[in-house]
mmCIF file of C-alpha atoms in Angstrom:
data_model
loop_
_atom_site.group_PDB
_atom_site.id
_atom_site.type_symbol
_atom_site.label_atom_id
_atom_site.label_comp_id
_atom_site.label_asym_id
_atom_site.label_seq_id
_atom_site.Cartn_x
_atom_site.Cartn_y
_atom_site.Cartn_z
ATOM 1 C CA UNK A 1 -7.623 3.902 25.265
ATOM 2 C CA UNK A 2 -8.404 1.123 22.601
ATOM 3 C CA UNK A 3 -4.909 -0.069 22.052
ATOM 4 C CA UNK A 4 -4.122 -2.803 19.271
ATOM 5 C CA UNK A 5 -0.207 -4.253 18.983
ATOM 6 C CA UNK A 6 1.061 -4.680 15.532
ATOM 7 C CA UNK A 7 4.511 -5.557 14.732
ATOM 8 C CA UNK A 8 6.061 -5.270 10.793
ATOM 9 C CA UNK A 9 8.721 -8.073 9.616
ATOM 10 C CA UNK A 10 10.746 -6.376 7.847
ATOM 11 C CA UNK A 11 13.034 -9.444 6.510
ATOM 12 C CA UNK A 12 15.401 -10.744 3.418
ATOM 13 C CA UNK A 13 13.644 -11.958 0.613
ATOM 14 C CA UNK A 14 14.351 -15.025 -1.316
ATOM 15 C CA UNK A 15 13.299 -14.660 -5.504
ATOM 16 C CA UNK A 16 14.333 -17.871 -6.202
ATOM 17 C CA UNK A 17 12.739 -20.155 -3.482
ATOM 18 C CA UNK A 18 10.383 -20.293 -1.596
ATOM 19 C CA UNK A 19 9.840 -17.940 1.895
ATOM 20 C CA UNK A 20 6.943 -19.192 3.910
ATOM 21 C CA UNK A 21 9.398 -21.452 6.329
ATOM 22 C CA UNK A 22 11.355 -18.401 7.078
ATOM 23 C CA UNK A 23 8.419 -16.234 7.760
ATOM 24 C CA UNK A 24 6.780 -18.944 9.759
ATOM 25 C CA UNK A 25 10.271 -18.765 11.731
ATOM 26 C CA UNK A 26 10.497 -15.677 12.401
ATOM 27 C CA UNK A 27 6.663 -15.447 13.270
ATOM 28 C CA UNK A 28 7.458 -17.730 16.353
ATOM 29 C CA UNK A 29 11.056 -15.843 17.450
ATOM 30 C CA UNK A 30 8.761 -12.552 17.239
ATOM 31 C CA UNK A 31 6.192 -13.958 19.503
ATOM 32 C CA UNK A 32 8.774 -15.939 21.647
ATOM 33 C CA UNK A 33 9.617 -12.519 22.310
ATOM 34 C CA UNK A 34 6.946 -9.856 22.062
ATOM 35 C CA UNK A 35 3.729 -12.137 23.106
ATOM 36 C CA UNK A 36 1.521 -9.629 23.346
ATOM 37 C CA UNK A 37 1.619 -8.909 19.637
ATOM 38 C CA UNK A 38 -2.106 -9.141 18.101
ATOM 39 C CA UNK A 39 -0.986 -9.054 14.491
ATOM 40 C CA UNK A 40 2.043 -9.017 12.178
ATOM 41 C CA UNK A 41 2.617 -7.810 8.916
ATOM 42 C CA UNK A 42 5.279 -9.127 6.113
ATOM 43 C CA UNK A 43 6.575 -7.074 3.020
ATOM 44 C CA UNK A 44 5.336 -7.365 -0.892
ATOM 45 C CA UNK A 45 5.403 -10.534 -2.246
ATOM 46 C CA UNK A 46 7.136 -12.018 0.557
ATOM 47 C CA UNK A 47 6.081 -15.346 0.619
ATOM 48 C CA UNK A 48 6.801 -16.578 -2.745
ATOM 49 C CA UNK A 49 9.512 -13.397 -3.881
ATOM 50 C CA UNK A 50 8.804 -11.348 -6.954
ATOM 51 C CA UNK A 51 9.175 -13.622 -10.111
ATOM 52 C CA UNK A 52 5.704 -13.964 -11.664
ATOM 53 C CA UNK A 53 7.232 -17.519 -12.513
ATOM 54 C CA UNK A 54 6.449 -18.695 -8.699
ATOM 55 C CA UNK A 55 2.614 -18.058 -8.742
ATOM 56 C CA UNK A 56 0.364 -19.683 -6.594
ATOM 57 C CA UNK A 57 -3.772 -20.388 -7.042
ATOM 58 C CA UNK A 58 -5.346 -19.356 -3.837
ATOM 59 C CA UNK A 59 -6.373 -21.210 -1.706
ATOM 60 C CA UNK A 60 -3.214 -22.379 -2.023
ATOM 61 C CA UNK A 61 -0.289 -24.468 -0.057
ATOM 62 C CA UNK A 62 1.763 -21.402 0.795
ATOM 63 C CA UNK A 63 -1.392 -19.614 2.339
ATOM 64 C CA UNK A 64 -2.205 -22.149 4.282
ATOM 65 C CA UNK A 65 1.080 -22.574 5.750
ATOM 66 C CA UNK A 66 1.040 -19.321 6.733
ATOM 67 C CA UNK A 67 -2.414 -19.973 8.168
ATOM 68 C CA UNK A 68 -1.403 -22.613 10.658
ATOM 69 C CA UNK A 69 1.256 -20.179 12.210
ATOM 70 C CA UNK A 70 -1.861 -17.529 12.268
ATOM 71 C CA UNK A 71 -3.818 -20.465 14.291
ATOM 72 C CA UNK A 72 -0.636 -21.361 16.372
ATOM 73 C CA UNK A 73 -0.409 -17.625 17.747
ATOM 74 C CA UNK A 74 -3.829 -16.833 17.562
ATOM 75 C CA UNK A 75 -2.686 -13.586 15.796
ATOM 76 C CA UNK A 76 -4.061 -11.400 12.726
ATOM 77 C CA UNK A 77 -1.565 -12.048 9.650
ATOM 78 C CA UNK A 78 -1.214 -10.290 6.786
ATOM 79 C CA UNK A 79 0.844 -12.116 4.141
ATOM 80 C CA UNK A 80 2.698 -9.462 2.774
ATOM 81 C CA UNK A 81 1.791 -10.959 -0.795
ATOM 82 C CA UNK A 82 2.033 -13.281 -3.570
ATOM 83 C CA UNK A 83 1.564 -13.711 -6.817
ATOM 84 C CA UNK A 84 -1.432 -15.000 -7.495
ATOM 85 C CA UNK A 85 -2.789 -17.009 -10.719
ATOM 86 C CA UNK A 86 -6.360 -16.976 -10.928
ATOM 87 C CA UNK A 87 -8.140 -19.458 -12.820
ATOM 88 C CA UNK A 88 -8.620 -17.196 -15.983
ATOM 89 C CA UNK A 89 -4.908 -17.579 -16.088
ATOM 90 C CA UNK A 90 -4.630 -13.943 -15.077
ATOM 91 C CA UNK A 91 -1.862 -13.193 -12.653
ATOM 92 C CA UNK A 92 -2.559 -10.757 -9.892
ATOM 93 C CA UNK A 93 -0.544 -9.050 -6.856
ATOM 94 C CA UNK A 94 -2.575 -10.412 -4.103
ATOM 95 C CA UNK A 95 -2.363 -9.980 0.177
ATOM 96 C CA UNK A 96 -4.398 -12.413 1.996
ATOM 97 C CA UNK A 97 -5.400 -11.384 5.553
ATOM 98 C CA UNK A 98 -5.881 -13.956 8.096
ATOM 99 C CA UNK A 99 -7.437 -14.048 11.705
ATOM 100 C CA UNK A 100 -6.432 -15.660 14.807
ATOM 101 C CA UNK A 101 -8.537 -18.986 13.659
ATOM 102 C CA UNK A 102 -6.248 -19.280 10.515
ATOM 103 C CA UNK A 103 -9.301 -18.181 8.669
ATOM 104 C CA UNK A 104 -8.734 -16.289 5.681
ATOM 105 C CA UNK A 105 -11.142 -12.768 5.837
ATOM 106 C CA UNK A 106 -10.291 -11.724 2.880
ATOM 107 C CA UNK A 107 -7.647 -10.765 0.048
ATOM 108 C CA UNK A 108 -6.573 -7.867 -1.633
ATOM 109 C CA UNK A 109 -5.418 -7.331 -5.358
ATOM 110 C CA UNK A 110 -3.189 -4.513 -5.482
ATOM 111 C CA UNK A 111 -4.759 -1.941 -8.244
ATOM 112 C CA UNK A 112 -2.080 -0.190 -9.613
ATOM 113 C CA UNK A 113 0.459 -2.406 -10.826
ATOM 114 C CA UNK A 114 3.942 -0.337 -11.293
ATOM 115 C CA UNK A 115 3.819 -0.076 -14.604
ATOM 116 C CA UNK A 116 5.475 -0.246 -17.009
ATOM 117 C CA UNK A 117 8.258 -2.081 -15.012
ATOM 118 C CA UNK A 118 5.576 -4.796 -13.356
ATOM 119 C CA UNK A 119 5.008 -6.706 -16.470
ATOM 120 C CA UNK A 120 2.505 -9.251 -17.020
ATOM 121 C CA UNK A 121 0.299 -8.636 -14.046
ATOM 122 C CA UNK A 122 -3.317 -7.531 -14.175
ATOM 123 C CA UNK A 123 -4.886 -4.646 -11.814
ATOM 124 C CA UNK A 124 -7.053 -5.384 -8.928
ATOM 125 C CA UNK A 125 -10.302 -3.611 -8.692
ATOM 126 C CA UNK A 126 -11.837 -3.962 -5.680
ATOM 127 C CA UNK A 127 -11.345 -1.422 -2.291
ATOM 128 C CA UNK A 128 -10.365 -3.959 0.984
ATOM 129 C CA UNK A 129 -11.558 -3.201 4.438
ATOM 130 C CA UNK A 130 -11.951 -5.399 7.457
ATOM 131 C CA UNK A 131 -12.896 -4.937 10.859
ATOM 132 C CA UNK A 132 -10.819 -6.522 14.157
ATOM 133 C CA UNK A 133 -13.729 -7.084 16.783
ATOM 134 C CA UNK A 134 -13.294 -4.421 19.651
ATOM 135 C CA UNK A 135 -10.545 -2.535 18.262
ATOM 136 C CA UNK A 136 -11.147 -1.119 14.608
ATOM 137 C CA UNK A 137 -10.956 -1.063 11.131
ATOM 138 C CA UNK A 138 -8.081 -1.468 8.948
ATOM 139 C CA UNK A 139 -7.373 -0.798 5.056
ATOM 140 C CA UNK A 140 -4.917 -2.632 2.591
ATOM 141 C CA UNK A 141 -2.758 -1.463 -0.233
ATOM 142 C CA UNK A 142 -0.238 -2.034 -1.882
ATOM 143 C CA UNK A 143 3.365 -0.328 -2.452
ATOM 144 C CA UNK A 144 2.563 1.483 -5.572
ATOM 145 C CA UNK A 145 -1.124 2.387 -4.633
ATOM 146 C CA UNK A 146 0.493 5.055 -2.112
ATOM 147 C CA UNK A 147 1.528 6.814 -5.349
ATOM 148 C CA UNK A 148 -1.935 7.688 -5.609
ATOM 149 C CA UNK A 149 -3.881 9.297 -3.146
ATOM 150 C CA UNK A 150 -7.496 8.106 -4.338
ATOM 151 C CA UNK A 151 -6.678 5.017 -2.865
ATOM 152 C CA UNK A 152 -5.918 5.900 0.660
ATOM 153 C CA UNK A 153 -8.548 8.476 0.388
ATOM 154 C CA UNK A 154 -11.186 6.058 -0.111
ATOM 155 C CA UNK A 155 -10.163 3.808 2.204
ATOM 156 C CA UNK A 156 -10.149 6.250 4.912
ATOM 157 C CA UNK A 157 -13.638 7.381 3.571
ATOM 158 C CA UNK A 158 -15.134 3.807 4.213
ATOM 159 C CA UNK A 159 -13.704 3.720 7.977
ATOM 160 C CA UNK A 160 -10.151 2.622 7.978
ATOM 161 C CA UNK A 161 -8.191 3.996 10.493
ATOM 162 C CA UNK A 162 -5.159 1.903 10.155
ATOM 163 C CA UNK A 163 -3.962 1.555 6.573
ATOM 164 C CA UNK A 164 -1.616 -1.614 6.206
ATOM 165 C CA UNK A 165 1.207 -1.568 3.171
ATOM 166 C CA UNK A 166 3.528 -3.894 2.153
ATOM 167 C CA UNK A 167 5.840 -3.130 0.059
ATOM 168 C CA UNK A 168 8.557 -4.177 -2.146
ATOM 169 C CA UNK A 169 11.021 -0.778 -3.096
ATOM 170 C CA UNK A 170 14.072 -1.315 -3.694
ATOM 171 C CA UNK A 171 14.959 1.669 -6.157
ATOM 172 C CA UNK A 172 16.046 4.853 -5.344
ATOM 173 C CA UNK A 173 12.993 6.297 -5.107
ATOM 174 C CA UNK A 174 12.152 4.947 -1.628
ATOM 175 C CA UNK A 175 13.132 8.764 -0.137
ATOM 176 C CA UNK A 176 9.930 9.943 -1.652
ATOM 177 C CA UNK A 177 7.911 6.556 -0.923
ATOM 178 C CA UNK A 178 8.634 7.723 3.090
ATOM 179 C CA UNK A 179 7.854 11.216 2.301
ATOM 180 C CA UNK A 180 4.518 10.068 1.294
ATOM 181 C CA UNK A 181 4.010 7.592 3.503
ATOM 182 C CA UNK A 182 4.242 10.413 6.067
ATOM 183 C CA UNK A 183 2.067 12.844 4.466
ATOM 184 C CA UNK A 184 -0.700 10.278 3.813
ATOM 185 C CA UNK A 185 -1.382 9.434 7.177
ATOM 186 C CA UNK A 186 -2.215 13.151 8.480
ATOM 187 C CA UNK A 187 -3.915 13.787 5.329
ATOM 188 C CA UNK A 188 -5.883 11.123 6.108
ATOM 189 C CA UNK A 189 -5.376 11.141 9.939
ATOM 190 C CA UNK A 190 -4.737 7.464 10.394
ATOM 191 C CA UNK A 191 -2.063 5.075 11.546
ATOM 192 C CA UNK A 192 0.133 3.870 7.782
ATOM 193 C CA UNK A 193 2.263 0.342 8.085
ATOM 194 C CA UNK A 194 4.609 0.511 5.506
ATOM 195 C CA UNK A 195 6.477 -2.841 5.626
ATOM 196 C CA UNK A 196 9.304 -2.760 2.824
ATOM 197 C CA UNK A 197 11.451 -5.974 2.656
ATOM 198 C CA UNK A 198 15.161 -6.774 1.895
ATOM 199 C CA UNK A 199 17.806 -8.433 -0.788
ATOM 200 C CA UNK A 200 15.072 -9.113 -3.674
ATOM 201 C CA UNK A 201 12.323 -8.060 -1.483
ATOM 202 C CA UNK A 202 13.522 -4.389 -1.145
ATOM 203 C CA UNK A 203 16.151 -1.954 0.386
ATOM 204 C CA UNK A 204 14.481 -1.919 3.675
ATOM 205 C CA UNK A 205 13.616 1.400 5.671
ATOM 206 C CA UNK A 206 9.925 0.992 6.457
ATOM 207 C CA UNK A 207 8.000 3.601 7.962
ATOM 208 C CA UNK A 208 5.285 3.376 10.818
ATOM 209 C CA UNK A 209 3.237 6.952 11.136
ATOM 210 C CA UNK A 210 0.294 8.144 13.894
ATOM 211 C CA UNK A 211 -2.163 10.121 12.199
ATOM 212 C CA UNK A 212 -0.598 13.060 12.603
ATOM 213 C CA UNK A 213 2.092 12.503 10.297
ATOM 214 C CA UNK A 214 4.430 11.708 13.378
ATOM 215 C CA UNK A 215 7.194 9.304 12.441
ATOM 216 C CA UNK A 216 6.928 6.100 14.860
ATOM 217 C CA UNK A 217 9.751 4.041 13.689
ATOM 218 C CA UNK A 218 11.958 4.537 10.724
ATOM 219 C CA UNK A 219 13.659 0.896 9.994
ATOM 220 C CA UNK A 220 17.247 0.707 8.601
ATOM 221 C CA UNK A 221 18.413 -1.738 6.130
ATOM 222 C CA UNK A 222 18.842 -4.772 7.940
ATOM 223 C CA UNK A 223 16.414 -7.205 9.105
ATOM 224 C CA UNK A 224 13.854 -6.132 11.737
ATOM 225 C CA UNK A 225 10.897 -6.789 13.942
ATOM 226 C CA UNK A 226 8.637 -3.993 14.562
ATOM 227 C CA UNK A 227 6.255 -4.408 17.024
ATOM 228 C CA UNK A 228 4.219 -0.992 18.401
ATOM 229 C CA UNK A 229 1.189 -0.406 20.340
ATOM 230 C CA UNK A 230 -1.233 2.054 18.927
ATOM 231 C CA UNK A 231 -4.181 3.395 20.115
ATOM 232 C CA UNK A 232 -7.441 3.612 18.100
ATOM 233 C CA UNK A 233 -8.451 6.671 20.425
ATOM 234 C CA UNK A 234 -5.591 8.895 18.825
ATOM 235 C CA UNK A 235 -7.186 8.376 15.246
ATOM 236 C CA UNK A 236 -11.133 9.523 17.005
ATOM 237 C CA UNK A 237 -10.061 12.192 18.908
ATOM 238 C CA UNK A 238 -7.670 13.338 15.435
ATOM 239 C CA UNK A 239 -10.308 13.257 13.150
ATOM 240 C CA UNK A 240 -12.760 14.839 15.927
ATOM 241 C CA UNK A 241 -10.328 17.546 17.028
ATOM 242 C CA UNK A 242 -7.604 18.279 14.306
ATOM 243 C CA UNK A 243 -4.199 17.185 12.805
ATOM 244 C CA UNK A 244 -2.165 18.656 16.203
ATOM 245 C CA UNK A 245 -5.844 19.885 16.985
ATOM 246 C CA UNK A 246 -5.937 22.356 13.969
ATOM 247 C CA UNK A 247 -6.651 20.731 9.982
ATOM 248 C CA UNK A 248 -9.604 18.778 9.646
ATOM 249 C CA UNK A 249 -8.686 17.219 6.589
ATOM 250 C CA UNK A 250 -11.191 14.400 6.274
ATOM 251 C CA UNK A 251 -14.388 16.848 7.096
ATOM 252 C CA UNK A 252 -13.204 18.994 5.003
ATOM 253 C CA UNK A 253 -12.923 16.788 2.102
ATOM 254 C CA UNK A 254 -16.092 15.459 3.389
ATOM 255 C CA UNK A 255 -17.919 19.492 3.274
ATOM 256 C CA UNK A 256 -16.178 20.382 0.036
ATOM 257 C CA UNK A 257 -17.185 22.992 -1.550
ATOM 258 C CA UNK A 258 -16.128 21.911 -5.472
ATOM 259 C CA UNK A 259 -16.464 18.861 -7.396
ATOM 260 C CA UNK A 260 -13.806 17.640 -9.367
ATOM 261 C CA UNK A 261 -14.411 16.774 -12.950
ATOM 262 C CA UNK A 262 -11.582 14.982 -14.043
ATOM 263 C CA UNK A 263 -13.147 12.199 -11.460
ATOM 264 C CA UNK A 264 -16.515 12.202 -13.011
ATOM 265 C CA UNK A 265 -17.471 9.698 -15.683
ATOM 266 C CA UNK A 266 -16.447 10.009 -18.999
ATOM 267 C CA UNK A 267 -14.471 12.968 -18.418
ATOM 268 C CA UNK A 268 -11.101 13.532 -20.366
ATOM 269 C CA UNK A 269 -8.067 15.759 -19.752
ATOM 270 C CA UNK A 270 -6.018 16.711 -22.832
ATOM 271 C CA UNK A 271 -2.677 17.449 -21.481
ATOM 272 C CA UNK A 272 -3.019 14.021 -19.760
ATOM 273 C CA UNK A 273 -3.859 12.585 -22.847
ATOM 274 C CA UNK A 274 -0.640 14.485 -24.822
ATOM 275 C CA UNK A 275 1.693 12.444 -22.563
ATOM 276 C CA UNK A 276 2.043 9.702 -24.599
ATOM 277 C CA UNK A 277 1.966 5.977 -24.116
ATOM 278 C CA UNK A 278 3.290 4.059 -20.694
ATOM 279 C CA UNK A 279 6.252 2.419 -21.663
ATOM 280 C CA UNK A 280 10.025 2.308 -19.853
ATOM 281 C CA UNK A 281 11.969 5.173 -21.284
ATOM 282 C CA UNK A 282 14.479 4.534 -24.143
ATOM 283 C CA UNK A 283 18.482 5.133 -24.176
ATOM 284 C CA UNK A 284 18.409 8.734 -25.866
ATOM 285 C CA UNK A 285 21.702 8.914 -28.318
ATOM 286 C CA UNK A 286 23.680 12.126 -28.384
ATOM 287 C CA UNK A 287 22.009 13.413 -31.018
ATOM 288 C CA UNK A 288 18.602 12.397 -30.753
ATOM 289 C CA UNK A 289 17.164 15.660 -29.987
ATOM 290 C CA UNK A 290 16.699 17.671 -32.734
ATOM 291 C CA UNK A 291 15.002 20.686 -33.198
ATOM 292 C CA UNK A 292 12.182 19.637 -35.061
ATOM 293 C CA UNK A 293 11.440 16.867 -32.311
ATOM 294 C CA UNK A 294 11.713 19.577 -29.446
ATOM 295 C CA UNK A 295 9.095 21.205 -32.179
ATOM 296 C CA UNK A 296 6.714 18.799 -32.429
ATOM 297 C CA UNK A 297 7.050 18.217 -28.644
ATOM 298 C CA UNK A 298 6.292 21.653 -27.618
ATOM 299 C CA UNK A 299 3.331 22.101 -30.377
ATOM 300 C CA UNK A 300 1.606 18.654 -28.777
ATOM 301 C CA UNK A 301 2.017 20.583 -24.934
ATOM 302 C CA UNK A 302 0.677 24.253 -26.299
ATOM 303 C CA UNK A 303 -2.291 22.193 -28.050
ATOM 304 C CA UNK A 304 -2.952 20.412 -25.150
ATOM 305 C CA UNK A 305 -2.231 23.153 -22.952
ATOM 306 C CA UNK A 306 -5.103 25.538 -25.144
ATOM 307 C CA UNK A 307 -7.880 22.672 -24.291
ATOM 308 C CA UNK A 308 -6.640 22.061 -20.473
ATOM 309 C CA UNK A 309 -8.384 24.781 -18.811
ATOM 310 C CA UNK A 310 -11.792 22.507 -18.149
ATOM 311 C CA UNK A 311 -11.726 19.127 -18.155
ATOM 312 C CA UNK A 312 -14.503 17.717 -20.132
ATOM 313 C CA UNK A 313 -17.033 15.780 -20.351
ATOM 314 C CA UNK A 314 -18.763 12.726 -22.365
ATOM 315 C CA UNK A 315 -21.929 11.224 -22.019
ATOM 316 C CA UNK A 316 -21.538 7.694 -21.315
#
């Protein structure tokens, strides 16, 4: 066995004021009660709540707040996130990740900002890795990145074996968030924290999946500590033996036998590109659709639908 304890906070969510004192309090009834926990994991934009308005630089007061409690427990933290203002003025979606010094290993910019409802932040660009001496490696996102698999792919393709996600859902679509939440980690045959928050933080209901898709805990809507043992040895022997010993998903990905163009540089997909701009839908009047726009509509499809056989290609 190689086990590693991590426990998810799932808690409420101030957007007005600040939430590092109640995180730091509830970091200290967690361990009060659960001491052998070796890391703990808040919700999207936790510590500051989800108005662009509260922005921090980093390094920053609220990090190192939260870095002192790190230090106190000598526990791995991950922040959840923030809002972070960058010197450029830029404002990005950022998780910090701390070690059991208070020592800040590294932070995360999530890269796909949920447009077009996440206004006024910028994309991160960099993949986010890190390593806990003698037990494994772990991989950060970032609630909307599990809407796209390339992102959890890669991670798992540079190591990761537990992928850590805050979150901050609290629309209706958070059904199909746990759907893929479940379906990403036997795809990918790894352990998947999903650590949704409450009142402007979220609706609650995080997910924590074993690499075979298994269901751990399912949180309800209330608040919660999370604390479970895994075992590093379940995500070896899974991507040695099988998802449930049969699917080898990540050497077969790995042994593929096709490329995919649309991923390749320069290459362009015109029904993709006949979808139109990314903007929130408009309030549709009864009698907006007319026959000439359902027209227009379907000519723009069958056009695009004629060149969408083959993706192509540009030289760069």
């Amino acid at each position: 066995m190689t086990p590693f304890a991590i426990a998810g906070i799932q808690m409420y969510v101030s957007a007005t004021s600040s939430n590092v004192e109640g995180m730091r309090n509830r970091i200290d009834a967690l361990m009060a009660v659960y001491p052998w926990v070796q890391m703990v994991v808040f919700s999207e934009l936790a510590v500051c709540g989800p108005l662009t308005s509260k922005a921090q630089s980093l390094p920053g007061s609220a990090e190192t707040a939260l870095a002192e409690a790190a230090a106190k427990h000598q526990i791995w933290l991950v922040t959840g996130s923030m809002f972070e203002r960058a010197e450029d003025g830029s404002i990005y979606n950022t998780a910090s990740v701390i070690d059991p010094n208070g020592d800040v290993v590294g932070r995360y910019r999530k890269m796909f900002v949920f447009a077009p409802y996440e206004q006024g932040v910028a994309p991160g660009e960099e993949f986010f890795v890190f390593d806990v001496p003698g037990a494994g490696r772990f991989g950060m996102t970032i609630c909307y990145d599990t809407w796209f698999p390339e992102v959890t792919r890669t991670l798992a393709s540079m190591g990761a074996e537990v992928i850590l996600r805050p979150t901050l859902t609290g629309s209706i679509d958070r059904d199909v968030e746990l759907s893929i939440t479940r379906a990403s980690a036997a795809i990918n045959q790894c352990y998947l924290f999903d650590i949704n928050g409450l009142g402007a933080g979220g609706n609650g209901r995080s997910i924590v999946c074993n690499p075979h898709g298994q269901v751990l805990h399912q949180a309800g809507s209330s608040e919660e500590f999370i604390p479970l043992e895994i075992d590093f040895d379940n995500v070896r022997r899974s991507r040695e033996r099988g998802v449930l010993t049969l699917g080898q998903p990540l050497k077969s990905f790995r042994d593929k036998p096709v490329e995919f163009p649309i991923y390749q540089a320069g290459a362009h997909s015109p029904y993709l590109d006949s979808l139109g701009p990314l903007t929130k839908p408009q309030r549709l009047s009864i009698n907006q659709c007319s026959s000439d726009t359902d027209g227009a509509s379907s000519g723009a499809y069958s056009a695009a639908m004629s060149d969408a056989d083959t993706p192509t290609q540009e030289n760069s």
